Amino acid sequence: MSRTSRRTHRCGELRAEYVGQRVRLGGWVHRRRDLGGIVFIDLRDRAGIVQVAVGPSAPEDVRRAAAGLSGETVVELEGEVVARPGNMRNPELATGEVEVHPSKLVVVGPAVTPAIPVARGKGEELPAEELRLKYRHLDLRRSEMQANLILRHRLLQRARRTLAELEFLEIETPILTKPTPEGARDYVVPSRVHPGEFYALPQSPQIYKQLLMVAGFDRYFQIARCFRDEDLRNDRQPEFTQIDLEASFIGVEDVLGFVEAVLVALWDEAGQRVARPFPRITWREAMERYGTDKPDLRYELAIADWTAQVGPLGVPFFDSALKNGARVRGLAVKGGAALSRKDVDQLAETAKQLGGSGLAWVKRQGEQISGSVGKHFTAAALGALGVGDGDVALLAVGPDRLTSPVLDRVRREVIRRLGAKPTAAHAFAWVVDFPLFEPDPESGKPVFAHHPFTSPHPDDLAGGKLDSDPFACRALHYDAVYNGNELGSGSIRIIDPAVQRRIFALLGLAPADAEARFGFLLHGLQAGAPPHGGFAIGFDRVVMLLADAGSLRDVIAFPKTTAARALFEGAPAPANPADLRALHIKVER
RNA sequence: GGGGCUGUAGCUCAGCUGGUUAGAGUGCCGGUCUGUCACACCGGAGGUCGCGGGUUCGAGCCCCGUCAGCCCCGCCA
């Protein structure tokens, strides 16, 4: 299959069974070792590396060409595959049993000295990320990057096949869409034909896929590119890929089943066997026990409420906060006495940076009890908290909105620093029963925790909580979590236009505004909408985890920097004045 | 928008308390070498110490600003 009109094999494919065959190869000069009378060339393509040997018996022109080759030059050659003598095999190379003796060798793509190395010495650091992005064509030649993108390809094919087998239809939706008032900032595209009007790039195909359900397509999926103009992170790019799906005549169980099928298939494609069904945890329990909605369940360490036990001890650190009705929550860390004073201080510093009052700690070693609040504790008091000999208690006080992020971070740090061994390699979980609303940090008013098309929990809707106690109202929303990473989220959607209008109203949207912004969805719902719901898997993140890559940038061919620039092609760039005029745009600086 | 780290040869890095001519490895150029596989050995070239300003007799090093990359908070319905 790798055969073309110009070559017979890929370099990295050759094995002992090819010995004696004449082959034609094309590839890049990875390294050259010139011993004078004999020259060895490591020739590289996407399949790997093979050694080419040009000795004294090679034709004169081949020897001359081989002597002049520089790194990263593209050559084509024709020659014989020869078995290497026993003591000259290279077990570190897949092709190490053989080498190629060329009778023809031609430079077809001369290369200037590469700005960053492709062949890297053992133990040599990667070039600066800035340079890797700027010279992406070179960085992408490295076997690690090739492996990542090849894995990405296989995962994409597997996702498609899995969903197609489940009778999902792959349907494309527009890239030029309508700006949305809620959610992330839109990337905006000016209209030439309609002065002053703009398209937006989709943050997700959400409304389109719901309309596809209204249209009766039943099961839809798409490998969808999505765009959000927000600040970036190590695991967030402005442009990213979702495995987006939606299905009709379903309930929560059906959607979770479909998504599990896809995730299990993806992990299988990467050689990882994982079990279904995934365990479930409510949002409330996740926040209570782990301080986060994406807990890493590979580790048992959990947050406990120690208000009742610690309150009466009269510890000054806690007292003033406790008067205001806050809680004391903490982690009883088995073997935590191994944490040094410096470790604990750094944890406390991290806690402070997250805006809490910091971190108190008590260490128990034999009869000795030490720590920032150690003198207030007895062995019995610690025992009641589950803190035994050799353990440490880490405590935070305050409102949950402060102690949860602190203890989440501290928990992850402690696990890392103690090198705790996980109870499982793969901890998938569903986080369910998310709240429908959360308070706006400034006004305290209800704002949507997810998107405004998520159905309220039917029990809470029937109980009238939507009006009486919106913050207690649960959503039919679910997140897939894996080893502390959010893989994606989904929900059952609202299909009753009246409920949808009430939700818009609760959001503070006047009926006329709701009509202007979401009229096309409301009209769809009025036209006979089947019960439906769906999910979106953050595909880049999945690839990053399965490739064991450190950053999303390592699994995207041409990613953006943290400032949303593309260093390779140099985007964004100023538009030329004539284009701007045609688009009716005046730029202010 | 806020905080932190980094920026010295093509690349990866070192550079002491502010003190003479800024170093190493690798790559590059030239040479020797018939079994290497990060070949070895000999020789050589290569620097706007990110950029701008300041302090100082003197700045790669200290101060201010700025740019870029990375990490975190906010943000990401």
XYZ file of C-alpha atoms (C1' of nucleotides) in Angstrom:
666
model
C 0.000 0.000 0.000
C 2.907 2.353 0.535
C 4.003 1.731 -3.053
C 3.801 4.629 -5.514
C 5.170 5.314 -8.969
C 8.324 6.666 -7.332
C 8.921 4.263 -4.456
C 8.284 0.657 -3.526
C 8.248 0.856 0.289
C 8.451 3.241 3.174
C 11.859 3.390 4.842
C 10.602 2.297 8.246
C 8.819 -0.766 6.849
C 11.856 -2.796 5.796
C 12.493 -5.999 7.751
C 14.647 -9.117 7.469
C 12.062 -10.723 5.139
C 12.881 -8.103 2.482
C 16.523 -9.184 2.220
C 17.584 -9.618 -1.388
C 14.814 -7.370 -2.779
C 15.504 -4.312 -4.865
C 13.641 -1.360 -3.383
C 13.125 2.269 -4.205
C 12.837 4.631 -1.250
C 12.286 8.301 -0.609
C 12.928 10.063 2.653
C 14.704 12.684 4.701
C 18.349 12.439 5.793
C 17.968 12.014 9.544
C 21.663 11.612 10.303
C 24.806 10.931 8.358
C 27.881 9.122 9.627
C 30.786 9.574 7.256
C 33.625 7.174 8.083
C 35.641 8.095 5.033
C 35.575 4.921 2.983
C 31.977 4.195 3.973
C 29.057 6.523 4.646
C 25.989 5.581 6.659
C 22.772 7.508 6.136
C 19.754 7.196 8.418
C 16.864 7.766 6.036
C 13.561 8.727 7.636
C 9.923 8.819 6.615
C 6.678 8.578 8.528
C 7.131 4.835 9.067
C 10.550 5.124 10.662
C 14.245 5.022 9.893
C 16.392 2.666 7.849
C 20.170 2.675 7.507
C 21.595 3.208 4.046
C 25.233 2.136 3.608
C 27.368 3.563 0.818
C 30.660 1.680 0.730
C 33.661 1.483 -1.618
C 31.827 -0.842 -4.007
C 28.997 1.654 -4.607
C 28.961 3.554 -7.940
C 31.103 6.651 -8.029
C 28.169 9.101 -8.418
C 26.341 7.508 -5.445
C 29.449 7.826 -3.289
C 29.851 11.444 -4.304
C 26.183 12.233 -3.577
C 26.316 10.447 -0.208
C 29.414 12.357 0.843
C 27.708 15.692 0.206
C 24.369 15.069 1.933
C 23.306 17.432 4.675
C 20.622 16.883 7.309
C 16.940 17.009 6.346
C 17.663 16.796 2.626
C 15.132 14.704 0.704
C 16.640 11.894 -1.351
C 15.299 9.133 -3.532
C 17.310 5.978 -3.964
C 17.205 2.543 -5.495
C 19.091 -0.363 -4.034
C 19.182 -3.795 -2.472
C 18.039 -4.727 1.009
C 20.932 -6.513 2.670
C 21.097 -8.402 5.978
C 23.448 -6.772 8.430
C 26.155 -9.039 9.889
C 25.251 -10.288 13.363
C 27.416 -7.922 15.388
C 26.281 -4.920 13.338
C 22.567 -5.204 13.924
C 20.859 -2.409 15.795
C 18.196 -3.769 18.155
C 17.018 -0.225 18.920
C 15.831 0.226 15.342
C 12.789 -1.605 13.964
C 14.701 -1.954 10.700
C 17.940 -2.800 12.536
C 18.331 -6.260 10.969
C 18.852 -4.801 7.513
C 20.378 -1.948 5.577
C 20.052 -0.711 2.015
C 22.945 -0.656 -0.464
C 21.971 1.874 -3.130
C 22.943 1.716 -6.775
C 21.222 5.042 -7.448
C 20.874 7.972 -5.074
C 19.535 11.396 -6.016
C 18.921 14.557 -4.042
C 15.379 15.632 -4.950
C 14.807 18.180 -2.182
C 17.903 19.989 -0.940
C 17.467 21.487 2.528
C 19.034 24.463 4.228
C 20.400 23.797 7.717
C 17.257 23.395 9.846
C 16.497 26.206 12.308
C 15.580 23.655 14.962
C 16.899 20.110 15.083
C 14.701 17.210 13.991
C 17.180 14.542 15.078
C 17.774 15.256 18.735
C 20.575 13.942 20.904
C 19.725 11.737 23.891
C 18.793 13.884 26.860
C 18.689 17.066 24.805
C 15.779 19.343 25.627
C 13.210 20.252 23.002
C 13.662 23.661 21.392
C 11.648 26.512 22.922
C 7.950 26.156 22.232
C 8.012 29.451 20.364
C 10.496 28.001 17.872
C 8.638 24.716 17.623
C 5.537 26.656 16.607
C 7.384 28.971 14.260
C 9.133 26.126 12.446
C 6.207 23.771 12.693
C 7.091 21.919 9.486
C 10.299 20.803 11.200
C 8.765 20.099 14.595
C 6.134 17.930 12.949
C 8.869 15.771 11.405
C 9.790 14.446 14.852
C 8.601 10.917 15.496
C 6.749 11.938 18.667
C 4.636 14.478 16.800
C 4.059 12.069 13.939
C 2.929 9.415 16.409
C 0.540 11.869 18.073
C -1.101 12.891 14.819
C -1.266 9.304 13.584
C -3.000 8.335 16.830
C -5.349 11.283 16.378
C -6.245 10.035 12.918
C -6.966 6.528 14.186
C -9.138 7.850 17.012
C -11.126 9.952 14.551
C -11.738 6.968 12.298
C -12.731 4.818 15.257
C -15.175 7.444 16.561
C -16.780 7.699 13.138
C -17.049 3.955 12.750
C -18.449 3.454 16.238
C -21.132 6.093 15.845
C -22.022 5.016 12.327
C -22.495 1.469 13.616
C -24.854 2.885 16.241
C -26.852 4.370 13.322
C -25.766 7.951 13.911
C -25.750 10.099 10.765
C -22.800 12.401 10.144
C -24.252 15.772 9.170
C -22.321 19.001 8.729
C -23.551 22.312 10.122
C -22.552 25.864 9.204
C -19.284 27.495 10.152
C -20.744 30.921 9.390
C -23.472 31.239 11.993
C -25.251 33.791 14.129
C -23.633 35.626 17.045
C -24.919 34.416 20.410
C -25.390 36.785 23.319
C -24.644 34.201 26.015
C -21.583 32.161 26.717
C -18.099 32.638 25.401
C -17.063 35.542 23.197
C -17.670 34.846 19.537
C -15.182 35.029 16.732
C -16.930 37.401 14.374
C -16.872 37.529 10.566
C -18.006 40.672 8.752
C -20.528 40.481 5.927
C -19.553 42.268 2.729
C -23.064 42.100 1.311
C -24.801 43.389 4.425
C -23.000 46.432 5.815
C -22.681 46.414 9.589
C -23.812 42.812 9.941
C -21.730 39.892 11.096
C -21.583 36.158 11.163
C -20.093 34.340 14.123
C -18.075 31.142 14.109
C -19.871 28.450 16.118
C -18.977 27.913 19.769
C -20.689 24.573 19.209
C -23.325 23.304 16.773
C -25.833 23.208 19.664
C -28.915 24.748 18.099
C -28.351 23.172 14.695
C -28.204 19.700 16.128
C -31.412 20.304 18.061
C -33.058 21.439 14.835
C -31.809 18.255 13.172
C -33.675 16.336 15.873
C -36.800 18.410 15.180
C -36.280 17.555 11.517
C -36.415 13.867 12.372
C -32.847 12.720 11.759
C -33.019 10.795 14.999
C -29.306 10.328 15.614
C -26.740 12.889 14.498
C -23.030 13.213 14.986
C -20.292 15.448 13.705
C -16.589 15.888 14.193
C -17.198 19.558 14.767
C -14.732 22.400 14.819
C -15.698 24.939 17.477
C -14.418 28.455 18.169
C -14.317 30.454 21.400
C -12.601 33.793 21.757
C -11.487 33.328 25.365
C -8.110 33.265 27.071
C -6.217 30.031 26.624
C -4.709 27.386 28.833
C -2.517 24.389 28.454
C -5.695 22.385 27.697
C -7.680 25.102 25.894
C -7.289 26.324 22.307
C -9.438 28.977 20.594
C -10.239 26.509 17.853
C -10.930 22.936 18.886
C -12.653 19.743 17.866
C -15.622 18.060 19.450
C -17.207 14.712 18.785
C -20.697 16.151 18.852
C -23.771 13.948 19.036
C -27.509 14.225 19.570
C -30.299 11.635 19.601
C -34.084 11.543 19.771
C -36.577 9.465 21.749
C -34.003 8.916 24.414
C -33.443 9.468 28.108
C -30.315 10.136 30.131
C -29.451 6.422 30.180
C -29.408 6.214 26.401
C -27.087 9.170 25.944
C -24.674 7.962 28.600
C -24.688 4.560 26.906
C -23.836 6.027 23.503
C -21.035 8.151 24.934
C -19.614 5.244 26.929
C -19.563 3.177 23.744
C -17.542 5.863 21.979
C -15.131 6.447 24.853
C -14.517 2.744 25.409
C -13.849 2.357 21.672
C -11.402 5.279 21.681
C -9.505 3.889 24.657
C -9.489 0.491 22.981
C -8.042 2.041 19.833
C -5.200 3.344 21.992
C -4.696 -0.111 23.502
C -6.437 0.582 26.815
C -9.177 -1.706 28.066
C -11.761 -0.020 30.255
C -14.967 -1.324 31.819
C -18.544 -0.138 31.442
C -20.737 1.197 32.850
C -18.903 4.149 34.358
C -19.710 4.888 38.009
C -21.819 7.954 38.756
C -21.440 10.666 41.318
C -23.726 13.603 41.920
C -22.359 17.085 41.482
C -23.094 17.814 45.138
C -21.140 14.788 46.307
C -18.228 15.578 43.975
C -17.990 19.098 45.375
C -18.327 17.842 48.956
C -15.795 15.006 48.776
C -13.348 16.373 46.199
C -14.003 20.111 45.991
C -14.355 19.969 42.205
C -16.816 18.867 39.536
C -14.077 16.843 37.820
C -12.620 14.702 40.597
C -9.672 12.401 40.028
C -11.182 9.182 41.346
C -8.006 7.157 40.939
C -7.251 8.132 44.534
C -9.422 7.501 47.561
C -8.317 10.542 49.570
C -11.481 12.595 50.205
C -12.471 15.810 51.921
C -14.336 15.518 55.244
C -16.461 17.996 57.172
C -14.782 18.457 60.563
C -16.802 21.447 61.775
C -18.431 19.500 64.626
C -15.156 17.997 65.886
C -12.881 21.008 65.434
C -15.307 23.775 66.381
C -15.235 23.103 70.146
C -11.421 23.021 70.325
C -11.198 26.815 70.407
C -8.536 27.112 67.731
C -8.032 30.842 67.008
C -7.330 30.150 63.304
C -10.869 28.832 62.907
C -12.878 30.784 65.446
C -13.647 34.032 63.665
C -14.637 32.239 60.469
C -16.798 29.759 62.360
C -18.774 32.562 63.992
C -19.898 33.466 60.489
C -21.323 30.016 59.956
C -18.508 28.643 57.807
C -17.344 25.048 57.877
C -14.020 23.436 58.684
C -13.171 20.885 55.999
C -10.055 18.874 55.686
C -8.066 15.988 54.331
C -6.762 13.177 56.536
C -3.672 12.216 54.570
C -2.423 8.670 55.244
C 1.362 8.751 55.455
C 1.196 12.531 55.182
C 3.849 12.961 57.877
C 6.277 12.308 55.030
C 5.457 15.788 53.743
C 8.265 18.141 54.722
C 7.755 21.473 56.409
C 8.607 23.052 53.049
C 5.945 20.947 51.284
C 3.291 22.050 53.742
C 4.354 25.687 53.547
C 4.118 25.585 49.778
C 0.665 24.003 50.002
C -0.414 26.783 52.367
C 0.976 29.370 49.964
C -0.963 27.827 47.080
C -4.081 27.868 49.241
C -3.626 31.567 49.980
C -3.251 32.388 46.313
C -6.650 30.810 45.668
C -8.153 33.403 47.977
C -8.773 31.305 51.062
C -7.546 32.055 54.544
C -4.800 29.530 53.986
C -4.241 26.056 55.258
C -3.858 24.757 58.807
C -2.094 21.488 59.471
C -1.452 18.946 62.186
C 1.138 16.221 61.897
C 1.093 13.084 64.037
C 4.289 11.096 64.529
C 4.176 8.658 67.440
C 3.524 10.652 70.615
C 4.503 13.857 68.916
C 1.841 16.194 67.572
C 3.083 19.202 65.632
C 1.908 21.698 63.057
C 0.463 25.175 62.713
C -2.501 24.312 64.977
C -0.931 21.216 66.579
C -1.083 22.400 70.165
C -4.885 22.403 70.103
C -5.122 18.732 69.179
C -4.771 15.518 71.190
C -4.129 12.080 69.757
C -7.737 11.205 70.595
C -9.076 14.269 68.798
C -7.004 13.386 65.737
C -8.108 9.770 65.933
C -11.717 10.935 65.719
C -10.832 12.637 62.425
C -9.236 9.478 61.069
C -5.733 10.874 61.490
C -3.457 8.076 62.734
C 0.225 7.740 63.451
C 2.311 9.011 60.535
C -0.604 10.945 59.070
C -1.240 14.615 58.603
C -4.466 16.596 58.747
C -4.802 19.548 56.356
C -7.620 21.916 57.226
C -9.323 24.868 55.564
C -12.028 27.077 56.971
C -14.499 29.346 55.264
C -17.423 29.221 52.905
C -17.510 26.234 50.558
C -16.886 28.414 47.532
C -13.409 29.116 48.966
C -12.552 25.843 50.720
C -13.590 23.628 47.798
C -11.061 24.940 45.276
C -8.376 25.097 47.964
C -8.881 21.516 49.094
C -9.183 20.303 45.500
C -5.833 21.830 44.695
C -4.248 20.659 47.948
C -5.566 17.130 47.389
C -4.026 16.934 43.922
C -0.738 18.429 45.149
C -0.529 16.018 48.107
C -1.152 13.049 45.819
C 1.570 14.280 43.515
C 4.113 15.016 46.225
C 3.589 11.757 48.081
C 3.684 9.831 44.813
C 0.516 8.047 45.954
C -0.227 5.020 43.877
C -3.598 5.017 42.144
C -6.177 2.351 42.911
C -7.000 2.189 39.197
C -5.298 3.311 35.999
C -8.514 4.549 34.416
C -11.116 6.295 36.556
C -14.037 7.254 34.357
C -17.100 8.713 36.026
C -20.324 10.469 35.230
C -21.017 13.577 37.241
C -24.785 14.065 37.316
C -27.431 16.315 38.886
C -25.629 19.562 38.208
C -27.396 22.697 39.384
C -29.368 24.468 36.662
C -28.276 27.921 37.821
C -25.342 29.397 39.609
C -25.148 32.817 41.213
C -23.569 35.573 39.166
C -20.362 36.445 41.044
C -21.170 40.162 40.949
C -24.944 40.498 41.132
C -25.797 37.193 42.827
C -28.603 36.718 40.308
C -29.175 33.316 38.733
C -27.213 32.693 35.576
C -27.056 29.505 33.593
C -24.551 26.978 34.733
C -24.489 25.412 31.266
C -26.549 26.514 28.315
C -30.142 27.685 28.386
C -31.484 24.689 26.457
C -30.741 22.227 29.256
C -33.859 20.681 30.698
C -34.530 21.223 34.389
C -34.870 18.014 36.388
C -38.543 17.001 36.012
C -38.991 16.573 39.804
C -37.738 20.100 40.445
C -39.856 21.487 37.619
C -42.964 19.776 38.996
C -42.094 20.939 42.509
C -42.121 24.564 41.371
C -38.502 25.096 42.391
C -37.777 26.999 39.199
C -39.478 30.018 40.778
C -39.260 29.327 44.511
C -35.614 28.268 44.787
C -33.809 28.375 41.450
C -30.397 27.549 42.942
C -31.759 24.233 44.283
C -33.045 23.304 40.845
C -31.145 20.435 39.259
C -30.412 20.094 35.557
C -30.549 17.013 33.357
C -26.926 17.699 32.635
C -24.041 15.262 32.834
C -20.261 15.499 32.544
C -17.860 12.713 31.638
C -14.785 12.828 33.848
C -11.572 10.839 33.479
C -8.692 10.915 35.944
C -9.499 14.468 36.959
C -10.116 15.732 33.431
C -13.435 16.829 32.008
C -13.881 14.950 28.729
C -17.149 16.546 27.777
C -20.673 17.329 28.775
C -24.208 16.995 27.614
C -27.813 17.223 28.610
C -31.408 16.408 27.884
C -32.871 19.450 26.145
C -35.998 21.443 26.755
C -38.639 20.565 24.151
C -41.579 22.507 25.584
C -41.473 26.017 24.085
C -43.285 27.364 27.139
C -40.593 26.027 29.473
C -37.930 27.358 27.120
C -39.545 30.811 27.253
C -39.713 30.704 31.071
C -36.018 29.872 31.173
C -35.196 32.791 28.893
C -37.286 35.013 31.147
C -35.433 33.809 34.241
C -32.222 34.711 32.456
C -33.546 38.252 32.230
C -34.318 38.055 28.523
C -37.398 40.022 27.424
C -39.784 37.975 25.234
C -38.971 40.107 22.202
C -35.229 39.570 22.743
C -35.706 35.846 23.186
C -37.605 35.815 19.921
C -34.934 37.818 18.090
C -32.068 35.716 19.337
C -33.497 32.238 19.585
C -36.617 32.492 17.471
C -35.420 29.840 15.063
C -35.085 27.375 17.924
C -38.459 28.318 19.484
C -40.180 27.934 16.121
C -38.536 24.549 15.768
C -39.782 23.416 19.156
C -43.326 24.508 18.246
C -43.203 22.459 15.072
C -43.246 19.121 16.882
C -40.062 18.313 18.750
C -39.132 14.783 19.833
C -37.585 14.267 23.276
C -33.891 14.598 22.639
C -30.505 15.127 24.196
C -26.875 14.749 23.431
C -23.281 15.214 24.300
C -20.004 16.684 23.087
C -16.639 15.036 23.703
C -13.605 17.313 23.805
C -11.661 15.404 21.206
C -8.323 17.246 21.429
C -8.219 16.597 25.151
C -8.944 12.895 24.610
C -6.061 12.667 22.150
C -3.785 14.524 24.552
C -4.574 12.071 27.349
C -4.240 8.966 25.183
C -1.026 10.237 23.589
C 0.284 11.095 27.055
C 1.116 14.534 25.670
C 1.803 17.475 27.944
C -0.240 19.982 26.024
C -3.038 20.291 23.512
C -0.479 21.903 21.226
C 1.250 18.547 20.893
C -1.811 16.864 19.370
C -2.871 19.685 17.023
C -0.914 20.099 13.805
C -1.020 23.897 13.756
C -2.064 25.237 17.153
C -2.218 28.787 18.494
C -0.065 30.263 21.278
C -1.509 31.319 24.643
C -2.016 34.746 23.076
C -4.047 33.094 20.288
C -1.403 33.753 17.654
C -0.340 31.350 14.943
C 3.430 31.735 14.764
C 3.853 29.567 11.685
C 1.613 31.447 9.293
C 1.502 34.658 11.320
C -2.197 35.001 12.076
C -3.919 37.201 12.931
C -2.601 39.883 10.577
C -3.800 43.342 9.547
C -6.260 43.321 6.660
C -5.471 45.524 3.722
C -7.402 48.827 3.581
C -9.267 47.968 0.401
C -10.622 44.772 1.977
C -11.692 46.675 5.063
C -13.535 49.234 2.945
C -15.346 46.487 1.087
C -16.394 45.089 4.455
C -17.547 48.508 5.682
C -15.093 48.343 8.573
C -13.130 51.189 10.103
C -10.391 50.203 12.533
C -9.825 52.196 15.727
C -6.655 51.758 17.717
C -7.795 42.098 33.066
C -4.316 40.186 37.289
C -0.058 37.152 39.124
C 4.325 34.085 38.233
C 8.476 31.873 35.316
C 11.669 32.269 31.068
C 14.497 35.153 27.153
C 22.830 34.737 26.456
C 26.020 31.510 19.568
C 21.466 28.148 14.513
C 19.695 24.760 18.897
C 20.133 23.243 24.331
C 22.298 25.596 28.375
C 26.353 27.736 32.066
C 27.844 32.650 33.329
C 29.940 33.661 41.015
C 29.050 39.645 45.001
C 28.205 44.440 39.149
C 34.740 44.283 37.191
C 39.745 42.718 31.912
C 38.809 39.542 25.756
C 30.967 36.263 27.502
C 31.872 30.044 27.877
C 30.334 24.520 27.163
C 27.764 20.703 24.386
C 25.538 20.151 19.815
C 24.777 21.920 14.945
C 27.520 24.472 10.843
C 32.325 24.982 7.704
C 37.315 22.569 6.547
C 40.340 18.103 7.281
C 41.613 12.585 8.694
C 39.133 7.969 8.921
C 36.157 0.936 5.498
C 31.224 -0.962 9.904
C 29.117 3.293 12.204
C 24.273 3.843 14.410
C 24.280 10.581 19.321
C 30.680 7.416 14.852
C 35.579 9.097 16.528
C 39.600 12.560 16.131
C 42.003 17.515 14.527
C 41.076 22.628 13.161
C 37.733 26.907 12.276
C 33.798 30.384 11.944
C 29.731 31.922 14.724
C 27.122 36.904 20.033
C 22.224 43.629 18.998
C 23.223 38.874 26.221
C 14.756 39.895 23.467
C 13.968 45.443 22.835
C 14.021 50.662 25.038
C 15.397 53.675 29.006
C 17.791 54.417 33.836
C 21.415 53.753 38.102
C 26.849 53.222 38.195
C 33.692 54.838 37.034
C 31.811 50.172 34.985
C 25.589 46.316 33.587
C 24.557 39.717 30.597
C 23.934 40.541 36.149
C 20.600 46.045 39.679
C 15.944 49.376 38.662
C 11.725 51.005 35.334
C 9.114 50.125 30.928
C 8.058 47.036 26.800
C 7.708 42.611 23.530
C 7.464 37.335 23.007
C 6.739 32.246 24.811
C 4.982 29.252 28.800
C 2.093 28.339 33.597
C -1.889 29.907 36.940
C -6.371 33.089 38.529
C -10.415 35.676 36.262
C -12.874 34.176 31.726
C -14.334 29.493 28.963
C -23.444 29.501 28.511
